[in-house]
C-alpha atoms as an extended CHARMM CRD file, in Angstrom:
* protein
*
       162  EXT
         1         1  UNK       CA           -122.3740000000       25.0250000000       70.0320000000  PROA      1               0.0000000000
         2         2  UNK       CA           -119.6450000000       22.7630000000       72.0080000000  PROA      2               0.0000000000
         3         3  UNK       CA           -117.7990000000       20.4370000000       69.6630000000  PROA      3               0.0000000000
         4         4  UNK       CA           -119.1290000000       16.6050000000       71.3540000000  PROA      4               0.0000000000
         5         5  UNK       CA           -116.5010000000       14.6560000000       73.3220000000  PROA      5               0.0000000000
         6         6  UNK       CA           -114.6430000000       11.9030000000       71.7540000000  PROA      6               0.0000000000
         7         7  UNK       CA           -113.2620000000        8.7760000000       73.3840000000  PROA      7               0.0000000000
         8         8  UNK       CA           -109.7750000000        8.0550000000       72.1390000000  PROA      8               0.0000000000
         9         9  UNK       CA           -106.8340000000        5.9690000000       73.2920000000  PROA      9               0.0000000000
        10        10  UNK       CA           -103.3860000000        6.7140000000       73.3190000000  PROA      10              0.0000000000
        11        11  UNK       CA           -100.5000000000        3.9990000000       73.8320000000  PROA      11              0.0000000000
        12        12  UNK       CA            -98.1400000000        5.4760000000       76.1220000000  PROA      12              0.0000000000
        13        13  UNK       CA            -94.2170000000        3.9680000000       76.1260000000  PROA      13              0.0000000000
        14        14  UNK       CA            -90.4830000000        4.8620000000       77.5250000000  PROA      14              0.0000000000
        15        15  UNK       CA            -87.2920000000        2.8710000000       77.9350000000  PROA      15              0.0000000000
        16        16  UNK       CA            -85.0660000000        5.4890000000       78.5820000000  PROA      16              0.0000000000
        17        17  UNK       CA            -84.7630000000        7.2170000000       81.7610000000  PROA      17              0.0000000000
        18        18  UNK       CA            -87.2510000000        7.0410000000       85.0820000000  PROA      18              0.0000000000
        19        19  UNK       CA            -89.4600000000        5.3700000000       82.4910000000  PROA      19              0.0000000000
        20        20  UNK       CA            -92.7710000000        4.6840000000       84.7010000000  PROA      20              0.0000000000
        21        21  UNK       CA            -92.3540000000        8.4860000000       86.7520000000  PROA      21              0.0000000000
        22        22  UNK       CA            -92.4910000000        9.3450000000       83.0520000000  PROA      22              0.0000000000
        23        23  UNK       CA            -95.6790000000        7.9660000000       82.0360000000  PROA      23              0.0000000000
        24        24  UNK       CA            -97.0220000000        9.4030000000       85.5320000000  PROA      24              0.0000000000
        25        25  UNK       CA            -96.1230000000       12.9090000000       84.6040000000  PROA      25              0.0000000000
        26        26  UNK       CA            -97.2630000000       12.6050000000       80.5770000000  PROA      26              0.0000000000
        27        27  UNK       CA           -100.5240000000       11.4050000000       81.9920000000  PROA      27              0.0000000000
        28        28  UNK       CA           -101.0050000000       14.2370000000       84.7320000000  PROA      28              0.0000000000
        29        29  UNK       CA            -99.8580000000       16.6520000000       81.4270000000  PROA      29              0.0000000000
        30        30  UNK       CA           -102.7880000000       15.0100000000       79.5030000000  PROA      30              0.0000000000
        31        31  UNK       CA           -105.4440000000       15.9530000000       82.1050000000  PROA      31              0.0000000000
        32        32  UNK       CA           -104.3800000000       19.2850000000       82.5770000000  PROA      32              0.0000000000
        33        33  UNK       CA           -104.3470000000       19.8630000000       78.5890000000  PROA      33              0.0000000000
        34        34  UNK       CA           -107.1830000000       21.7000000000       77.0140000000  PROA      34              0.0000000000
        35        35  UNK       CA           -109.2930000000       19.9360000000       75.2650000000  PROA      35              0.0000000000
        36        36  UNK       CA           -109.0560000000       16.7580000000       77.2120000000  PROA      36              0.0000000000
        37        37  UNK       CA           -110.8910000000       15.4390000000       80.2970000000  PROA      37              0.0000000000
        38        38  UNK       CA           -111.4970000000       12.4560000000       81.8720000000  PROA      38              0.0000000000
        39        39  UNK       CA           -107.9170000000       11.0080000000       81.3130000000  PROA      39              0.0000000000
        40        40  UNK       CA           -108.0410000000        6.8980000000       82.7970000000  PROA      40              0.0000000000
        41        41  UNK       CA           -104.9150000000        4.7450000000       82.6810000000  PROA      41              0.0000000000
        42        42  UNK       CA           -104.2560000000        1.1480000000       82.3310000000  PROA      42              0.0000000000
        43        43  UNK       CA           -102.1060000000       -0.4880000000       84.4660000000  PROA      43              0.0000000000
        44        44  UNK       CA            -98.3110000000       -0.3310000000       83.9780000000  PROA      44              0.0000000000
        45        45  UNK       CA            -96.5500000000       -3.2440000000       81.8660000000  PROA      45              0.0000000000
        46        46  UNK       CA            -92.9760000000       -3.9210000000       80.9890000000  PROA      46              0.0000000000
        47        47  UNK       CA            -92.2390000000       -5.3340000000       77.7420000000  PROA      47              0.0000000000
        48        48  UNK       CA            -89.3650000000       -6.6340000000       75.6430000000  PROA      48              0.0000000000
        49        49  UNK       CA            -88.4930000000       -3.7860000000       72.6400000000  PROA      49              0.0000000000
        50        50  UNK       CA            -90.2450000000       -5.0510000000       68.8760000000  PROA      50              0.0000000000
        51        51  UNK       CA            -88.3760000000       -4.9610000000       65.9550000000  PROA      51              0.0000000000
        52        52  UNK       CA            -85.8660000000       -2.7260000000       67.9310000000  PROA      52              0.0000000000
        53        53  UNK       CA            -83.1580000000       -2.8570000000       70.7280000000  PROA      53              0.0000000000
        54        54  UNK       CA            -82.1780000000       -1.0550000000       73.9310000000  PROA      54              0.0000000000
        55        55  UNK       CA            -83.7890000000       -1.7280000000       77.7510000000  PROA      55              0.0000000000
        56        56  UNK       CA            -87.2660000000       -3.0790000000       78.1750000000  PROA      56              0.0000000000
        57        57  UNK       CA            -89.9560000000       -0.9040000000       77.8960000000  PROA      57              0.0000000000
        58        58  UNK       CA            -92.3630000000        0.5070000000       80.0090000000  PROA      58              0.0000000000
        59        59  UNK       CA            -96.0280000000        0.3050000000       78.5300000000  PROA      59              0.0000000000
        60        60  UNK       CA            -99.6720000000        1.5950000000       79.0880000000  PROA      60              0.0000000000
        61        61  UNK       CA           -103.1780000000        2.8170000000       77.4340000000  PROA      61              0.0000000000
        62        62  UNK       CA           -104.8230000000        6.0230000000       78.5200000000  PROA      62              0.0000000000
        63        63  UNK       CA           -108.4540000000        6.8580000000       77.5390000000  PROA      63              0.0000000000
        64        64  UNK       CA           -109.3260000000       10.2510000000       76.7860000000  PROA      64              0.0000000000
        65        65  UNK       CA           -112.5060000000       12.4100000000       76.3400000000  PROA      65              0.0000000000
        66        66  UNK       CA           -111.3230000000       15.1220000000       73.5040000000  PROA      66              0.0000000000
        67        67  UNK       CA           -112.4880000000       17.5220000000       71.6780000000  PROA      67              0.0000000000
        68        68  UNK       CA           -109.5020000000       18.1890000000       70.1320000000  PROA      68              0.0000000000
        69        69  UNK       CA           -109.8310000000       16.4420000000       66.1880000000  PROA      69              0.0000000000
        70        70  UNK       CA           -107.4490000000       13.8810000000       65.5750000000  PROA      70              0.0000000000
        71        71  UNK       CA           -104.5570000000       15.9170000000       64.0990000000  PROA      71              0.0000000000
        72        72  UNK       CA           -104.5570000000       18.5420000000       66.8710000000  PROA      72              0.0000000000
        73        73  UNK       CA           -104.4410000000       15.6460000000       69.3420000000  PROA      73              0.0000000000
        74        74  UNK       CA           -101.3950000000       14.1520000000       67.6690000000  PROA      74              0.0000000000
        75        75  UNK       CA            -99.7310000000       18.0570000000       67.2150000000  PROA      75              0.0000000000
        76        76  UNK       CA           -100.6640000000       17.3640000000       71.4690000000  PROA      76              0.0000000000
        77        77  UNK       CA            -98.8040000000       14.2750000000       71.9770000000  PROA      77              0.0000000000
        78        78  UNK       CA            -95.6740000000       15.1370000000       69.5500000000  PROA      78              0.0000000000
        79        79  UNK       CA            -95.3390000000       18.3760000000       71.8920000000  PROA      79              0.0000000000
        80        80  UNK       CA            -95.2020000000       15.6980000000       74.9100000000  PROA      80              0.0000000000
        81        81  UNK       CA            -92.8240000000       13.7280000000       73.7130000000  PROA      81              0.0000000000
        82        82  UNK       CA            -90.6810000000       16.8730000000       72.5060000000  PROA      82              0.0000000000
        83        83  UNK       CA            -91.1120000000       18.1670000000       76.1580000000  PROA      83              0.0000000000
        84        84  UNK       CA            -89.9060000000       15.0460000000       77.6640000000  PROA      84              0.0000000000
        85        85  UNK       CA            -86.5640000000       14.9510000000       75.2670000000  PROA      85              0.0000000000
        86        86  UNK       CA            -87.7220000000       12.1320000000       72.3550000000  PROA      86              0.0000000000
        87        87  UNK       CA            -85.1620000000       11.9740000000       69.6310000000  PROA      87              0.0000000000
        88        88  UNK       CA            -85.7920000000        9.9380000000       66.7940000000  PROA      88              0.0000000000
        89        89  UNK       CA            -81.8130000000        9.2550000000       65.3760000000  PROA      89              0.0000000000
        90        90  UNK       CA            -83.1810000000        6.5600000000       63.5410000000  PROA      90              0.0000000000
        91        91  UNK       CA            -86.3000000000        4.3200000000       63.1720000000  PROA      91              0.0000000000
        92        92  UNK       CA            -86.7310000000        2.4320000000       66.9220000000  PROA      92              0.0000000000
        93        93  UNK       CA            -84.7220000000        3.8910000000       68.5950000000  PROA      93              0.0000000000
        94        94  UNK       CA            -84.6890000000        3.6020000000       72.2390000000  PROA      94              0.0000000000
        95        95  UNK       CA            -86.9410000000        6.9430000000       73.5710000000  PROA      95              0.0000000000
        96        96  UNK       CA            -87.6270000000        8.9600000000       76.4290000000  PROA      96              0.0000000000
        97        97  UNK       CA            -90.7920000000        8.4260000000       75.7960000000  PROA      97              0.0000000000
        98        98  UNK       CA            -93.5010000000        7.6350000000       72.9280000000  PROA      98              0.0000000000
        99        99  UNK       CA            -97.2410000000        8.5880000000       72.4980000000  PROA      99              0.0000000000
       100       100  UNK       CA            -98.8670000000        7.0470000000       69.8930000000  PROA      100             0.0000000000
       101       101  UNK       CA           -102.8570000000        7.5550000000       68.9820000000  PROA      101             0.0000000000
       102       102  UNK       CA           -104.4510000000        4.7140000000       68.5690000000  PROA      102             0.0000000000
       103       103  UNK       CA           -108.4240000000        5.1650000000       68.2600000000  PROA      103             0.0000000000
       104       104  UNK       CA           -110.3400000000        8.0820000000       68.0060000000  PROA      104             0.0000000000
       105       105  UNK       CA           -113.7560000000        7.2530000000       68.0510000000  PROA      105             0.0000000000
       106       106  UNK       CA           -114.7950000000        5.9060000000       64.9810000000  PROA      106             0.0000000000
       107       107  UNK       CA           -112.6440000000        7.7490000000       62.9990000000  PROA      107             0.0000000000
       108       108  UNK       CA           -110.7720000000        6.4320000000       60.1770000000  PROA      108             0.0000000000
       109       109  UNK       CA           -107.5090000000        8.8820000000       58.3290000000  PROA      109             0.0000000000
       110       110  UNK       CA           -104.8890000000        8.1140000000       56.6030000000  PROA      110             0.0000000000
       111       111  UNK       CA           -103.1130000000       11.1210000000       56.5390000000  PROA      111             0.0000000000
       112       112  UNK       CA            -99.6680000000       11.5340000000       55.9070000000  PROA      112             0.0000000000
       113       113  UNK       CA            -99.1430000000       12.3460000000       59.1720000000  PROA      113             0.0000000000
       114       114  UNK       CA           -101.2510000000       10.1590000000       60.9860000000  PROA      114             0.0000000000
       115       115  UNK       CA           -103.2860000000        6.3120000000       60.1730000000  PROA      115             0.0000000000
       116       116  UNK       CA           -106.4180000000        5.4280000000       62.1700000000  PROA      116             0.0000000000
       117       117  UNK       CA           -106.8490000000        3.1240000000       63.7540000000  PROA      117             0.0000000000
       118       118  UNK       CA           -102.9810000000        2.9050000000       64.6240000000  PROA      118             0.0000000000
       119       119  UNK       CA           -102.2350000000       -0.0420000000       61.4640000000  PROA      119             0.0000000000
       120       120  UNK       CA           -100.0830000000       -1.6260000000       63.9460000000  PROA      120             0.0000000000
       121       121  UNK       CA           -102.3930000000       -1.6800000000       67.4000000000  PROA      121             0.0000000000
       122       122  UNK       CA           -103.6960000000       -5.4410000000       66.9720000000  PROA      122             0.0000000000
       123       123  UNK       CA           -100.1930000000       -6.9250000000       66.1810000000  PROA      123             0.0000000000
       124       124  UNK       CA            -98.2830000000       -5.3910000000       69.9330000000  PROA      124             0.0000000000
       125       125  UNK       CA            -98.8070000000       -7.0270000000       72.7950000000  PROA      125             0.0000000000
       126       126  UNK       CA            -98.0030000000       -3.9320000000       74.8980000000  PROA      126             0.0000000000
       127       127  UNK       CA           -101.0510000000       -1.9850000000       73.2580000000  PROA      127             0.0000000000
       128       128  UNK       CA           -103.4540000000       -4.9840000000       73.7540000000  PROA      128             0.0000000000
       129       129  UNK       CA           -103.1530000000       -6.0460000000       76.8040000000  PROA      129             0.0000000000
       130       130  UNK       CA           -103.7620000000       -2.4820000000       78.0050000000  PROA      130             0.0000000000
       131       131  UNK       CA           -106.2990000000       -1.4450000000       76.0080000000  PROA      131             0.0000000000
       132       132  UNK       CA           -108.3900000000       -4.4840000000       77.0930000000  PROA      132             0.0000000000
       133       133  UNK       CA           -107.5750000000       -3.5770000000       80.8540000000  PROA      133             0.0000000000
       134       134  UNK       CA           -109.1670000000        0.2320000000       79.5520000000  PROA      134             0.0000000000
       135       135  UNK       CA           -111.9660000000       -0.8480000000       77.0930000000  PROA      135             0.0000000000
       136       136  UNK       CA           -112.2690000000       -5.0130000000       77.1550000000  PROA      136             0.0000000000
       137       137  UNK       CA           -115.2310000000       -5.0280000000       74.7110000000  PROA      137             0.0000000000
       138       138  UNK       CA           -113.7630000000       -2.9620000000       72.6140000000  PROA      138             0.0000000000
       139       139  UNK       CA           -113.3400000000       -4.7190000000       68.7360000000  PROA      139             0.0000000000
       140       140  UNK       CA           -110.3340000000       -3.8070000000       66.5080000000  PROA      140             0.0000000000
       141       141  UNK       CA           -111.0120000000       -4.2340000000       62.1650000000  PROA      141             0.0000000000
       142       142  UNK       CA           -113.9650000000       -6.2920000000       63.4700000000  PROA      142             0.0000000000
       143       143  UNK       CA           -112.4190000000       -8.7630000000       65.8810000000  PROA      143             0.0000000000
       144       144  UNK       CA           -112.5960000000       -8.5150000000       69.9370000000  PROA      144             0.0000000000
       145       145  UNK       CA           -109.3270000000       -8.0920000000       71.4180000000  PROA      145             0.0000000000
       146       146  UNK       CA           -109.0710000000      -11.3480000000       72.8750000000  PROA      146             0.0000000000
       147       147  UNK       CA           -108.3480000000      -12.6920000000       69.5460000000  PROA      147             0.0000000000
       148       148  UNK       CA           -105.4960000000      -10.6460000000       68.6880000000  PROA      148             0.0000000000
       149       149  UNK       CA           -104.3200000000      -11.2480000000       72.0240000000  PROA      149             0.0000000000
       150       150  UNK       CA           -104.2990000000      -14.9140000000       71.3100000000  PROA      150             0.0000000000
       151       151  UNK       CA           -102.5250000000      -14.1520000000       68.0120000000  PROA      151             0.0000000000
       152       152  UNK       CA            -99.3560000000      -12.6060000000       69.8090000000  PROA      152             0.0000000000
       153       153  UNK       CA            -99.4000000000      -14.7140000000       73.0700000000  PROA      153             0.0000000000
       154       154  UNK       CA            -95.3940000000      -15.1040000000       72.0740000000  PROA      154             0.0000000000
       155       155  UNK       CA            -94.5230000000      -11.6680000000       72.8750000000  PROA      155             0.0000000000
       156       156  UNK       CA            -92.9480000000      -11.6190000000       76.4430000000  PROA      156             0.0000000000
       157       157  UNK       CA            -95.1040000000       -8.9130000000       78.8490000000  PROA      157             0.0000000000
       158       158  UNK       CA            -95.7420000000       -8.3810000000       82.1390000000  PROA      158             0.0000000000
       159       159  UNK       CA            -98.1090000000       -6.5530000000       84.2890000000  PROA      159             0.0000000000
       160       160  UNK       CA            -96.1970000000       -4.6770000000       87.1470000000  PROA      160             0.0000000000
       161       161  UNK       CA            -98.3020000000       -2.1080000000       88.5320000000  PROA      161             0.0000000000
       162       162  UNK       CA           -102.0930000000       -1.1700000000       88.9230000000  PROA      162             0.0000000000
């Protein structure tokens, strides 16, 4: 019997590089993966770096329909961002690109390896205001986005492509 499909979301990020051609080719590479289906992007945003340095960054949210569990999506994404050159020298750095999962489905882990929900999704700017563009009824730890939104309205984003 087919495992059931999954919605999950994945926060998509680069400030090194042809940031933006990057997030167009990880989210081409998501499609084609096995496993996944249905891959739907937010817009584009640009955002200052939190709690780190180096350029601004460029942000989005995919959705995904998955089959793959949790911890064989992340083994996905790490693969990604090994493909597309990600170092990590030292904690926020400035990368070629990150991948972080956010939701998937219901579930809740906390695994070693991986938290969900991501424990810091309602506190970045450049996760909320693309995830509402992807899912705007979506609640995180019981609240709608809009109210985390509010919460962070003093992080500096903008919206620069559909």
């Amino acid at each position: 019997m087919p495992q059931p499909s999954v919605r999950a979301y994945v926060g998509l990020g680069a400030n090194l590089g042809d940031s933006a051609a990057t997030l167009r080719q990880v989210l081409a590479q998501l499609q084609a993966t096995p496993g996944i289906t249905g891959v739907t992007s937010s817009p584009f945003y640009r955002s200052a770096p939190v709690d780190a340095t180096g350029p601004d960054f460029i942000n989005a949210v995919a959705a995904v329909d998955t089959v793959l569990a949790p911890l064989a999506l992340l083994d996905v994404l790490q693969a990604l961002e090994n493909e597309h050159g990600r170092l990590r020298p030292y904690r926020n750095a400035p990368r070629t690109l990150d991948l972080d999962l956010l939701l998937h489905g219901d579930t809740r882990l906390d695994d070693a390896r991986l938290i969900l929900p991501h424990p810091r999704l309602h506190l970045r700017a450049f996760v909320l205001l693309p995830l509402r563009d992807l899912a705007p009824g979506l609640a995180v730890q019981g609240q709608p986005l809009d109210a985390w939104i509010d919460a962070i309205h003093d992080q500096p984003i903008e919206r620069i492509a559909p």
